[in-house]
Amino acid sequence: MRQKIQALKAQLAELAPETAEALEEMRLKYLSKKGALNALFADFKLVPNEEKKEVGALINELKQLATDKYNELKERLESRKQKGEGNLDLSRTAFPFPMGSRHPLNIVRDEVINIFSRLGFNVAEGPEIEDDWHVFESLNFADDHPARDMQDTFFVSHTPEIVLRTHTSSVQSRVMEQGQPPIRIICPGRVYRNEAISARAHCFFHQVEALYIDENVSFADLRQVLMHFAQEMFGTETKIRLRPSFFPFTEPSAEMDISCNICGGEGCGFCKHTGWVEILGCGMVDPAVLDACGIDSKKYTGYALGMGIERITNLKYRVSDLRLFSENDLKFLRQFTAAH
């Protein structure tokens, strides 16, 4: 009996199960009803009376040793499990995990927002699935305007007319409806147009539009903001040029060019040897738009401007193909890891 007890002690001392399954095997072998310790208690009746006190003490000591050993190993395994040890997933990426980076469009969007935020503009957002009133009618689009055509706009339904917004100007009309001037907002977001996908166009892209309405706002205020934005975004040497244009929701309207940031305005293949690159459209808010949105056009004036984020990103990082922005190509995206 003493030899059995010593042999079991030696076995217990060597046990070091590393998994829950191995620990359960240990419990079954030594501590269960059919285990080795219960077998010793069954044989205890065969021990001579004069030895029972000594042998009984040895068996109890062995039982306590086995119980303590089991509890210690169980606690250790549970602790490792909580820390994630012992759960090796061979399908996971090896350590260390590679660091990601912000998407180039998000980098540029945040930079544009930051520039306008320092000028007092607040960010405003709205739904991407919109009604005809907020996308077109409230912004002075005529019923037969080409933008309403099925070739340009994705229609969700016709009765009522629900569309995927073609510009974030719909956010401006919502803000004008909900409050009175002064209004100073910037509206970033995704927009949709039914265009063939190519290196220069996509069926969805991203815009940032700005709107400022208050008393005595003039075109001079707009020009100064445009100059500030261009120099903050592209460098202090950047020049701007405004060309007359037409938009249904602004009057007068203009397209803005900046001096080519690649050749410095001297002329190159990127700017088609003109020295200028178009980046946005702008103008004074048409009085009809103000009246449609419940703002007194005789008291208030304002300006609006809008740009494509992809366009600005192309100029900053010289990305030649718009499709790269949405294809999730890691080789392309890793180029922007160090971008601020």
mmCIF file of C-alpha atoms in Angstrom:
data_model
loop_
_atom_site.group_PDB
_atom_site.id
_atom_site.type_symbol
_atom_site.label_atom_id
_atom_site.label_comp_id
_atom_site.label_asym_id
_atom_site.label_seq_id
_atom_site.Cartn_x
_atom_site.Cartn_y
_atom_site.Cartn_z
ATOM 1 C CA MET A 1 0.000 0.000 0.000
ATOM 2 C CA ARG A 2 2.790 2.403 0.900
ATOM 3 C CA GLN A 3 4.518 1.631 -2.426
ATOM 4 C CA LYS A 4 1.308 2.401 -4.366
ATOM 5 C CA ILE A 5 0.951 5.720 -2.541
ATOM 6 C CA GLN A 6 4.563 6.702 -3.277
ATOM 7 C CA ALA A 7 4.174 5.688 -6.952
ATOM 8 C CA LEU A 8 1.031 7.822 -7.296
ATOM 9 C CA LYS A 9 2.814 10.774 -5.646
ATOM 10 C CA ALA A 10 5.627 10.497 -8.172
ATOM 11 C CA GLN A 11 3.139 10.395 -11.073
ATOM 12 C CA LEU A 12 1.303 13.447 -9.811
ATOM 13 C CA ALA A 13 4.563 15.384 -9.458
ATOM 14 C CA GLU A 14 5.382 14.812 -13.135
ATOM 15 C CA LEU A 15 1.939 15.736 -14.493
ATOM 16 C CA ALA A 16 1.701 19.032 -16.416
ATOM 17 C CA PRO A 17 -1.339 18.959 -18.724
ATOM 18 C CA GLU A 18 -1.363 21.810 -21.304
ATOM 19 C CA THR A 19 -4.965 21.499 -22.495
ATOM 20 C CA ALA A 20 -8.398 21.204 -20.920
ATOM 21 C CA GLU A 21 -8.702 17.701 -22.376
ATOM 22 C CA ALA A 22 -5.476 16.537 -20.706
ATOM 23 C CA LEU A 23 -6.589 18.063 -17.400
ATOM 24 C CA GLU A 24 -9.887 16.176 -17.589
ATOM 25 C CA GLU A 25 -7.989 12.925 -18.219
ATOM 26 C CA MET A 26 -5.985 13.592 -15.047
ATOM 27 C CA ARG A 27 -9.173 14.133 -13.033
ATOM 28 C CA LEU A 28 -10.730 10.940 -14.316
ATOM 29 C CA LYS A 29 -7.570 8.920 -13.649
ATOM 30 C CA TYR A 30 -6.971 10.091 -10.083
ATOM 31 C CA LEU A 31 -10.014 11.887 -8.572
ATOM 32 C CA SER A 32 -13.126 10.310 -10.126
ATOM 33 C CA LYS A 33 -15.181 7.530 -8.520
ATOM 34 C CA LYS A 34 -13.304 4.999 -10.593
ATOM 35 C CA GLY A 35 -9.961 6.737 -10.118
ATOM 36 C CA ALA A 36 -6.806 5.612 -8.402
ATOM 37 C CA LEU A 37 -7.544 7.376 -5.091
ATOM 38 C CA ASN A 38 -10.944 5.712 -4.651
ATOM 39 C CA ALA A 39 -9.251 2.388 -5.385
ATOM 40 C CA LEU A 40 -6.853 3.039 -2.491
ATOM 41 C CA PHE A 41 -9.757 3.718 -0.127
ATOM 42 C CA ALA A 42 -11.343 0.447 -1.284
ATOM 43 C CA ASP A 43 -8.089 -1.447 -0.474
ATOM 44 C CA PHE A 44 -7.777 0.353 2.885
ATOM 45 C CA LYS A 45 -9.939 -2.289 4.579
ATOM 46 C CA LEU A 46 -7.204 -4.877 3.869
ATOM 47 C CA VAL A 47 -4.600 -2.896 5.842
ATOM 48 C CA PRO A 48 -3.806 -4.382 9.295
ATOM 49 C CA ASN A 49 -5.440 -2.471 12.155
ATOM 50 C CA GLU A 50 -2.141 -1.405 13.674
ATOM 51 C CA GLU A 51 -1.125 0.277 10.364
ATOM 52 C CA LYS A 52 -4.453 1.895 9.472
ATOM 53 C CA LYS A 53 -3.737 5.180 11.247
ATOM 54 C CA GLU A 54 -0.431 5.700 9.412
ATOM 55 C CA VAL A 55 -1.673 4.490 6.021
ATOM 56 C CA GLY A 56 -4.898 6.487 6.313
ATOM 57 C CA ALA A 57 -2.909 9.646 6.915
ATOM 58 C CA LEU A 58 -0.784 8.913 3.812
ATOM 59 C CA ILE A 59 -3.902 8.357 1.659
ATOM 60 C CA ASN A 60 -5.498 11.608 2.884
ATOM 61 C CA GLU A 61 -2.253 13.451 2.191
ATOM 62 C CA LEU A 62 -2.186 12.006 -1.346
ATOM 63 C CA LYS A 63 -5.810 12.975 -1.930
ATOM 64 C CA GLN A 64 -5.114 16.556 -0.801
ATOM 65 C CA LEU A 65 -2.018 16.676 -3.000
ATOM 66 C CA ALA A 66 -3.970 15.454 -6.050
ATOM 67 C CA THR A 67 -6.819 17.921 -5.399
ATOM 68 C CA ASP A 68 -4.450 20.873 -4.970
ATOM 69 C CA LYS A 69 -2.542 19.872 -8.094
ATOM 70 C CA TYR A 70 -5.747 19.653 -10.125
ATOM 71 C CA ASN A 71 -7.053 23.043 -8.910
ATOM 72 C CA GLU A 72 -3.695 24.742 -9.584
ATOM 73 C CA LEU A 73 -3.493 23.392 -13.131
ATOM 74 C CA LYS A 74 -7.144 24.288 -13.828
ATOM 75 C CA GLU A 75 -6.619 27.875 -12.658
ATOM 76 C CA ARG A 76 -3.481 28.192 -14.783
ATOM 77 C CA LEU A 77 -5.256 26.982 -17.931
ATOM 78 C CA GLU A 78 -8.212 29.346 -17.370
ATOM 79 C CA SER A 79 -5.840 32.263 -16.873
ATOM 80 C CA ARG A 80 -4.038 31.465 -20.128
ATOM 81 C CA LYS A 81 -7.359 31.202 -21.955
ATOM 82 C CA GLN A 82 -8.420 34.661 -20.759
ATOM 83 C CA LYS A 83 -5.131 36.112 -22.002
ATOM 84 C CA GLY A 84 -5.602 34.475 -25.389
ATOM 85 C CA GLU A 85 -2.896 31.880 -24.911
ATOM 86 C CA GLY A 86 -3.539 28.324 -25.909
ATOM 87 C CA ASN A 87 -6.030 29.362 -28.634
ATOM 88 C CA LEU A 88 -3.684 29.345 -31.594
ATOM 89 C CA ASP A 89 -5.526 30.107 -34.824
ATOM 90 C CA LEU A 90 -3.245 29.041 -37.672
ATOM 91 C CA SER A 91 -5.419 30.918 -40.192
ATOM 92 C CA ARG A 92 -4.701 34.304 -38.591
ATOM 93 C CA THR A 93 -2.122 36.728 -39.903
ATOM 94 C CA ALA A 94 1.262 36.229 -38.241
ATOM 95 C CA PHE A 95 2.399 38.732 -35.629
ATOM 96 C CA PRO A 96 3.051 41.589 -35.753
ATOM 97 C CA PHE A 97 -0.123 42.684 -37.543
ATOM 98 C CA PRO A 98 0.635 45.142 -40.380
ATOM 99 C CA MET A 99 -0.499 48.697 -39.667
ATOM 100 C CA GLY A 100 -3.139 50.134 -41.981
ATOM 101 C CA SER A 101 -3.609 53.733 -43.048
ATOM 102 C CA ARG A 102 -6.408 56.147 -43.836
ATOM 103 C CA HIS A 103 -7.859 56.041 -47.335
ATOM 104 C CA PRO A 104 -6.513 58.854 -49.572
ATOM 105 C CA LEU A 105 -10.033 60.216 -50.123
ATOM 106 C CA ASN A 106 -10.560 60.393 -46.354
ATOM 107 C CA ILE A 107 -7.210 62.126 -45.911
ATOM 108 C CA VAL A 108 -8.147 64.844 -48.407
ATOM 109 C CA ARG A 109 -11.760 65.125 -47.168
ATOM 110 C CA ASP A 110 -10.546 65.671 -43.602
ATOM 111 C CA GLU A 111 -8.021 68.260 -44.778
ATOM 112 C CA VAL A 112 -10.736 70.186 -46.669
ATOM 113 C CA ILE A 113 -13.035 70.049 -43.641
ATOM 114 C CA ASN A 114 -10.217 71.238 -41.394
ATOM 115 C CA ILE A 115 -9.504 74.272 -43.608
ATOM 116 C CA PHE A 116 -13.150 75.343 -43.686
ATOM 117 C CA SER A 117 -13.673 74.572 -39.990
ATOM 118 C CA ARG A 118 -11.009 77.131 -39.148
ATOM 119 C CA LEU A 119 -13.118 79.658 -41.084
ATOM 120 C CA GLY A 120 -16.159 78.911 -38.909
ATOM 121 C CA PHE A 121 -17.949 76.360 -41.135
ATOM 122 C CA ASN A 122 -19.817 73.480 -39.476
ATOM 123 C CA VAL A 123 -20.166 70.017 -41.031
ATOM 124 C CA ALA A 124 -23.711 69.123 -42.172
ATOM 125 C CA GLU A 125 -24.839 65.719 -43.470
ATOM 126 C CA GLY A 126 -27.967 64.382 -45.150
ATOM 127 C CA PRO A 127 -29.441 61.222 -46.733
ATOM 128 C CA GLU A 128 -27.966 59.701 -49.889
ATOM 129 C CA ILE A 129 -31.434 58.552 -51.026
ATOM 130 C CA GLU A 130 -33.318 61.802 -51.615
ATOM 131 C CA ASP A 131 -36.538 63.217 -53.051
ATOM 132 C CA ASP A 132 -36.730 65.316 -56.200
ATOM 133 C CA TRP A 133 -37.552 68.495 -54.271
ATOM 134 C CA HIS A 134 -34.290 68.611 -52.294
ATOM 135 C CA VAL A 135 -32.052 67.392 -55.147
ATOM 136 C CA PHE A 136 -33.519 69.448 -58.012
ATOM 137 C CA GLU A 137 -36.651 71.563 -57.578
ATOM 138 C CA SER A 138 -35.626 73.543 -54.482
ATOM 139 C CA LEU A 139 -32.324 74.322 -56.207
ATOM 140 C CA ASN A 140 -33.969 75.948 -59.241
ATOM 141 C CA PHE A 141 -33.518 73.063 -61.706
ATOM 142 C CA ALA A 142 -35.986 73.299 -64.560
ATOM 143 C CA ASP A 143 -38.318 70.354 -65.195
ATOM 144 C CA ASP A 144 -36.494 69.550 -68.449
ATOM 145 C CA HIS A 145 -32.976 69.952 -67.026
ATOM 146 C CA PRO A 146 -30.605 67.217 -68.358
ATOM 147 C CA ALA A 147 -29.657 66.210 -64.808
ATOM 148 C CA ARG A 148 -33.170 64.794 -64.369
ATOM 149 C CA ASP A 149 -32.681 62.502 -67.355
ATOM 150 C CA MET A 150 -32.410 58.751 -66.726
ATOM 151 C CA GLN A 151 -28.936 58.857 -68.309
ATOM 152 C CA ASP A 152 -27.629 61.092 -65.491
ATOM 153 C CA THR A 153 -29.616 60.202 -62.386
ATOM 154 C CA PHE A 154 -30.328 56.896 -60.637
ATOM 155 C CA PHE A 155 -34.067 56.836 -59.927
ATOM 156 C CA VAL A 156 -35.277 54.697 -57.027
ATOM 157 C CA SER A 157 -38.952 55.365 -57.773
ATOM 158 C CA HIS A 158 -41.051 57.720 -59.911
ATOM 159 C CA THR A 159 -44.129 58.160 -57.708
ATOM 160 C CA PRO A 160 -42.983 59.922 -55.676
ATOM 161 C CA GLU A 161 -39.705 60.741 -57.395
ATOM 162 C CA ILE A 162 -36.939 59.338 -55.210
ATOM 163 C CA VAL A 163 -33.351 59.373 -56.463
ATOM 164 C CA LEU A 164 -29.787 58.723 -55.398
ATOM 165 C CA ARG A 165 -28.532 62.259 -54.814
ATOM 166 C CA THR A 166 -26.412 63.640 -57.649
ATOM 167 C CA HIS A 167 -24.756 66.285 -55.448
ATOM 168 C CA THR A 168 -24.571 67.223 -51.769
ATOM 169 C CA SER A 169 -26.439 70.456 -52.503
ATOM 170 C CA SER A 170 -29.501 68.591 -51.222
ATOM 171 C CA VAL A 171 -27.995 68.902 -47.730
ATOM 172 C CA GLN A 172 -27.803 72.676 -48.199
ATOM 173 C CA SER A 173 -31.492 72.907 -49.136
ATOM 174 C CA ARG A 174 -32.429 70.853 -46.042
ATOM 175 C CA VAL A 175 -30.383 73.096 -43.756
ATOM 176 C CA MET A 176 -31.918 76.251 -45.301
ATOM 177 C CA GLU A 177 -35.419 74.846 -44.766
ATOM 178 C CA GLN A 178 -34.760 74.039 -41.125
ATOM 179 C CA GLY A 179 -33.235 77.338 -39.973
ATOM 180 C CA GLN A 180 -32.618 80.990 -40.703
ATOM 181 C CA PRO A 181 -29.300 82.767 -41.429
ATOM 182 C CA PRO A 182 -26.558 83.102 -40.554
ATOM 183 C CA ILE A 183 -25.795 79.708 -42.135
ATOM 184 C CA ARG A 184 -22.214 78.591 -42.590
ATOM 185 C CA ILE A 185 -21.901 74.889 -43.433
ATOM 186 C CA ILE A 186 -19.748 72.416 -45.335
ATOM 187 C CA CYS A 187 -21.359 69.253 -46.744
ATOM 188 C CA PRO A 188 -19.110 66.268 -47.510
ATOM 189 C CA GLY A 189 -20.545 63.008 -48.840
ATOM 190 C CA ARG A 190 -20.968 60.383 -51.537
ATOM 191 C CA VAL A 191 -23.014 61.152 -54.667
ATOM 192 C CA TYR A 192 -24.203 59.080 -57.638
ATOM 193 C CA ARG A 193 -24.535 59.647 -61.375
ATOM 194 C CA ASN A 194 -25.308 57.225 -64.176
ATOM 195 C CA GLU A 195 -21.976 57.427 -65.981
ATOM 196 C CA ALA A 196 -19.761 54.849 -67.672
ATOM 197 C CA ILE A 197 -16.915 53.794 -65.363
ATOM 198 C CA SER A 198 -13.487 54.733 -66.687
ATOM 199 C CA ALA A 199 -10.160 56.156 -65.554
ATOM 200 C CA ARG A 200 -11.729 59.632 -65.477
ATOM 201 C CA ALA A 201 -15.326 58.938 -64.335
ATOM 202 C CA HIS A 202 -17.293 56.685 -61.993
ATOM 203 C CA CYS A 203 -20.941 56.028 -61.155
ATOM 204 C CA PHE A 204 -20.290 57.215 -57.607
ATOM 205 C CA PHE A 205 -17.815 59.729 -56.255
ATOM 206 C CA HIS A 206 -17.414 62.161 -53.343
ATOM 207 C CA GLN A 207 -18.099 65.872 -53.031
ATOM 208 C CA VAL A 208 -17.571 68.662 -50.546
ATOM 209 C CA GLU A 209 -19.855 71.675 -50.866
ATOM 210 C CA ALA A 210 -19.900 74.850 -48.781
ATOM 211 C CA LEU A 211 -22.656 77.371 -48.149
ATOM 212 C CA TYR A 212 -22.561 80.762 -46.418
ATOM 213 C CA ILE A 213 -25.683 82.929 -46.083
ATOM 214 C CA ASP A 214 -25.939 86.139 -44.090
ATOM 215 C CA GLU A 215 -26.580 89.833 -44.565
ATOM 216 C CA ASN A 216 -24.282 91.671 -46.999
ATOM 217 C CA VAL A 217 -22.376 88.587 -48.251
ATOM 218 C CA SER A 218 -20.661 89.461 -51.536
ATOM 219 C CA PHE A 219 -18.726 87.841 -54.355
ATOM 220 C CA ALA A 220 -15.601 89.429 -52.873
ATOM 221 C CA ASP A 221 -16.124 87.331 -49.728
ATOM 222 C CA LEU A 222 -16.365 84.212 -51.911
ATOM 223 C CA ARG A 223 -13.188 85.057 -53.813
ATOM 224 C CA GLN A 224 -11.225 85.582 -50.599
ATOM 225 C CA VAL A 225 -12.366 82.226 -49.189
ATOM 226 C CA LEU A 226 -11.422 80.497 -52.462
ATOM 227 C CA MET A 227 -7.965 82.069 -52.408
ATOM 228 C CA HIS A 228 -7.443 81.028 -48.789
ATOM 229 C CA PHE A 229 -8.572 77.456 -49.487
ATOM 230 C CA ALA A 230 -6.359 77.055 -52.573
ATOM 231 C CA GLN A 231 -3.238 78.280 -50.786
ATOM 232 C CA GLU A 232 -3.924 76.195 -47.682
ATOM 233 C CA MET A 233 -4.507 73.056 -49.751
ATOM 234 C CA PHE A 234 -1.900 73.427 -52.491
ATOM 235 C CA GLY A 235 0.679 75.875 -51.138
ATOM 236 C CA THR A 236 1.112 79.598 -50.633
ATOM 237 C CA GLU A 237 2.386 80.140 -54.199
ATOM 238 C CA THR A 238 -0.916 78.924 -55.684
ATOM 239 C CA LYS A 239 -2.869 81.391 -57.815
ATOM 240 C CA ILE A 240 -6.563 81.187 -58.698
ATOM 241 C CA ARG A 241 -8.575 82.124 -61.762
ATOM 242 C CA LEU A 242 -12.372 82.534 -61.959
ATOM 243 C CA ARG A 243 -14.172 81.939 -65.263
ATOM 244 C CA PRO A 244 -17.866 82.783 -65.878
ATOM 245 C CA SER A 245 -20.102 79.713 -65.922
ATOM 246 C CA PHE A 246 -23.717 78.674 -65.300
ATOM 247 C CA PHE A 247 -25.372 76.657 -62.515
ATOM 248 C CA PRO A 248 -29.149 76.667 -61.877
ATOM 249 C CA PHE A 249 -28.691 77.408 -58.180
ATOM 250 C CA THR A 250 -26.160 80.287 -58.347
ATOM 251 C CA GLU A 251 -26.104 83.623 -60.140
ATOM 252 C CA PRO A 252 -23.534 84.824 -61.033
ATOM 253 C CA SER A 253 -21.616 81.547 -61.309
ATOM 254 C CA ALA A 254 -17.976 80.702 -61.943
ATOM 255 C CA GLU A 255 -15.547 77.851 -62.432
ATOM 256 C CA MET A 256 -12.322 78.150 -60.447
ATOM 257 C CA ASP A 257 -8.911 77.115 -61.751
ATOM 258 C CA ILE A 258 -5.668 76.970 -59.805
ATOM 259 C CA SER A 259 -2.180 77.389 -61.185
ATOM 260 C CA CYS A 260 -0.853 73.912 -61.974
ATOM 261 C CA ASN A 261 0.919 72.610 -58.870
ATOM 262 C CA ILE A 262 3.091 70.324 -61.005
ATOM 263 C CA CYS A 263 4.667 72.821 -63.390
ATOM 264 C CA GLY A 264 4.053 75.942 -61.319
ATOM 265 C CA GLY A 265 1.830 77.432 -64.023
ATOM 266 C CA GLU A 266 4.413 77.219 -66.796
ATOM 267 C CA GLY A 267 2.555 74.523 -68.751
ATOM 268 C CA CYS A 268 2.880 70.731 -68.812
ATOM 269 C CA GLY A 269 1.061 67.652 -70.020
ATOM 270 C CA PHE A 270 -1.021 67.454 -66.819
ATOM 271 C CA CYS A 271 -2.528 70.947 -67.303
ATOM 272 C CA LYS A 272 -2.578 70.519 -71.107
ATOM 273 C CA HIS A 273 0.092 73.216 -71.363
ATOM 274 C CA THR A 274 -2.292 75.930 -70.148
ATOM 275 C CA GLY A 275 -0.757 76.375 -66.691
ATOM 276 C CA TRP A 276 -4.220 76.079 -65.099
ATOM 277 C CA VAL A 277 -6.271 73.196 -63.635
ATOM 278 C CA GLU A 278 -10.006 73.393 -62.897
ATOM 279 C CA ILE A 279 -10.944 72.272 -59.357
ATOM 280 C CA LEU A 280 -14.430 73.556 -58.423
ATOM 281 C CA GLY A 281 -17.594 75.480 -59.273
ATOM 282 C CA CYS A 282 -19.012 78.349 -57.249
ATOM 283 C CA GLY A 283 -21.260 81.409 -57.254
ATOM 284 C CA MET A 284 -23.722 83.586 -55.370
ATOM 285 C CA VAL A 285 -26.834 81.708 -54.259
ATOM 286 C CA ASP A 286 -29.714 82.433 -56.651
ATOM 287 C CA PRO A 287 -32.497 84.457 -54.926
ATOM 288 C CA ALA A 288 -35.015 81.885 -56.227
ATOM 289 C CA VAL A 289 -33.260 79.199 -54.169
ATOM 290 C CA LEU A 290 -33.384 81.322 -51.024
ATOM 291 C CA ASP A 291 -37.102 82.044 -51.507
ATOM 292 C CA ALA A 292 -37.891 78.363 -52.199
ATOM 293 C CA CYS A 293 -36.229 77.387 -48.917
ATOM 294 C CA GLY A 294 -38.024 80.027 -46.863
ATOM 295 C CA ILE A 295 -35.227 82.633 -46.632
ATOM 296 C CA ASP A 296 -35.884 86.300 -47.441
ATOM 297 C CA SER A 297 -33.785 86.984 -50.563
ATOM 298 C CA LYS A 298 -34.239 90.744 -50.151
ATOM 299 C CA LYS A 299 -32.519 90.650 -46.770
ATOM 300 C CA TYR A 300 -29.961 87.878 -47.156
ATOM 301 C CA THR A 301 -27.354 86.920 -49.739
ATOM 302 C CA GLY A 302 -24.892 84.071 -49.806
ATOM 303 C CA TYR A 303 -22.378 82.049 -51.769
ATOM 304 C CA ALA A 304 -21.976 78.341 -52.484
ATOM 305 C CA LEU A 305 -19.124 76.265 -53.817
ATOM 306 C CA GLY A 306 -18.562 72.596 -54.542
ATOM 307 C CA MET A 307 -15.694 70.323 -55.491
ATOM 308 C CA GLY A 308 -15.016 66.652 -56.141
ATOM 309 C CA ILE A 309 -12.784 65.052 -53.509
ATOM 310 C CA GLU A 310 -11.364 62.664 -56.110
ATOM 311 C CA ARG A 311 -10.337 65.669 -58.216
ATOM 312 C CA ILE A 312 -8.486 67.313 -55.331
ATOM 313 C CA THR A 313 -6.864 63.987 -54.401
ATOM 314 C CA ASN A 314 -5.666 63.533 -57.976
ATOM 315 C CA LEU A 315 -4.021 66.943 -57.870
ATOM 316 C CA LYS A 316 -2.340 66.337 -54.517
ATOM 317 C CA TYR A 317 -1.147 62.775 -55.124
ATOM 318 C CA ARG A 318 -1.195 62.549 -58.947
ATOM 319 C CA VAL A 319 -3.469 59.516 -59.138
ATOM 320 C CA SER A 320 -4.187 58.889 -62.802
ATOM 321 C CA ASP A 321 -7.085 56.401 -62.508
ATOM 322 C CA LEU A 322 -10.246 57.100 -60.447
ATOM 323 C CA ARG A 323 -11.024 53.383 -60.224
ATOM 324 C CA LEU A 324 -8.056 52.868 -57.892
ATOM 325 C CA PHE A 325 -9.939 54.670 -55.126
ATOM 326 C CA SER A 326 -12.607 51.946 -54.898
ATOM 327 C CA GLU A 327 -10.803 48.730 -55.890
ATOM 328 C CA ASN A 328 -9.227 48.005 -52.457
ATOM 329 C CA ASP A 329 -5.818 47.348 -53.996
ATOM 330 C CA LEU A 330 -3.470 47.130 -50.996
ATOM 331 C CA LYS A 331 -0.416 47.971 -53.113
ATOM 332 C CA PHE A 332 -2.068 51.278 -54.026
ATOM 333 C CA LEU A 333 -3.407 52.047 -50.545
ATOM 334 C CA ARG A 334 -0.085 51.342 -48.783
ATOM 335 C CA GLN A 335 1.435 54.301 -50.630
ATOM 336 C CA PHE A 336 -0.526 56.599 -48.284
ATOM 337 C CA THR A 337 0.663 55.072 -44.994
ATOM 338 C CA ALA A 338 2.955 58.020 -44.316
ATOM 339 C CA ALA A 339 0.449 60.686 -45.457
ATOM 340 C CA HIS A 340 -0.563 63.031 -42.659
#
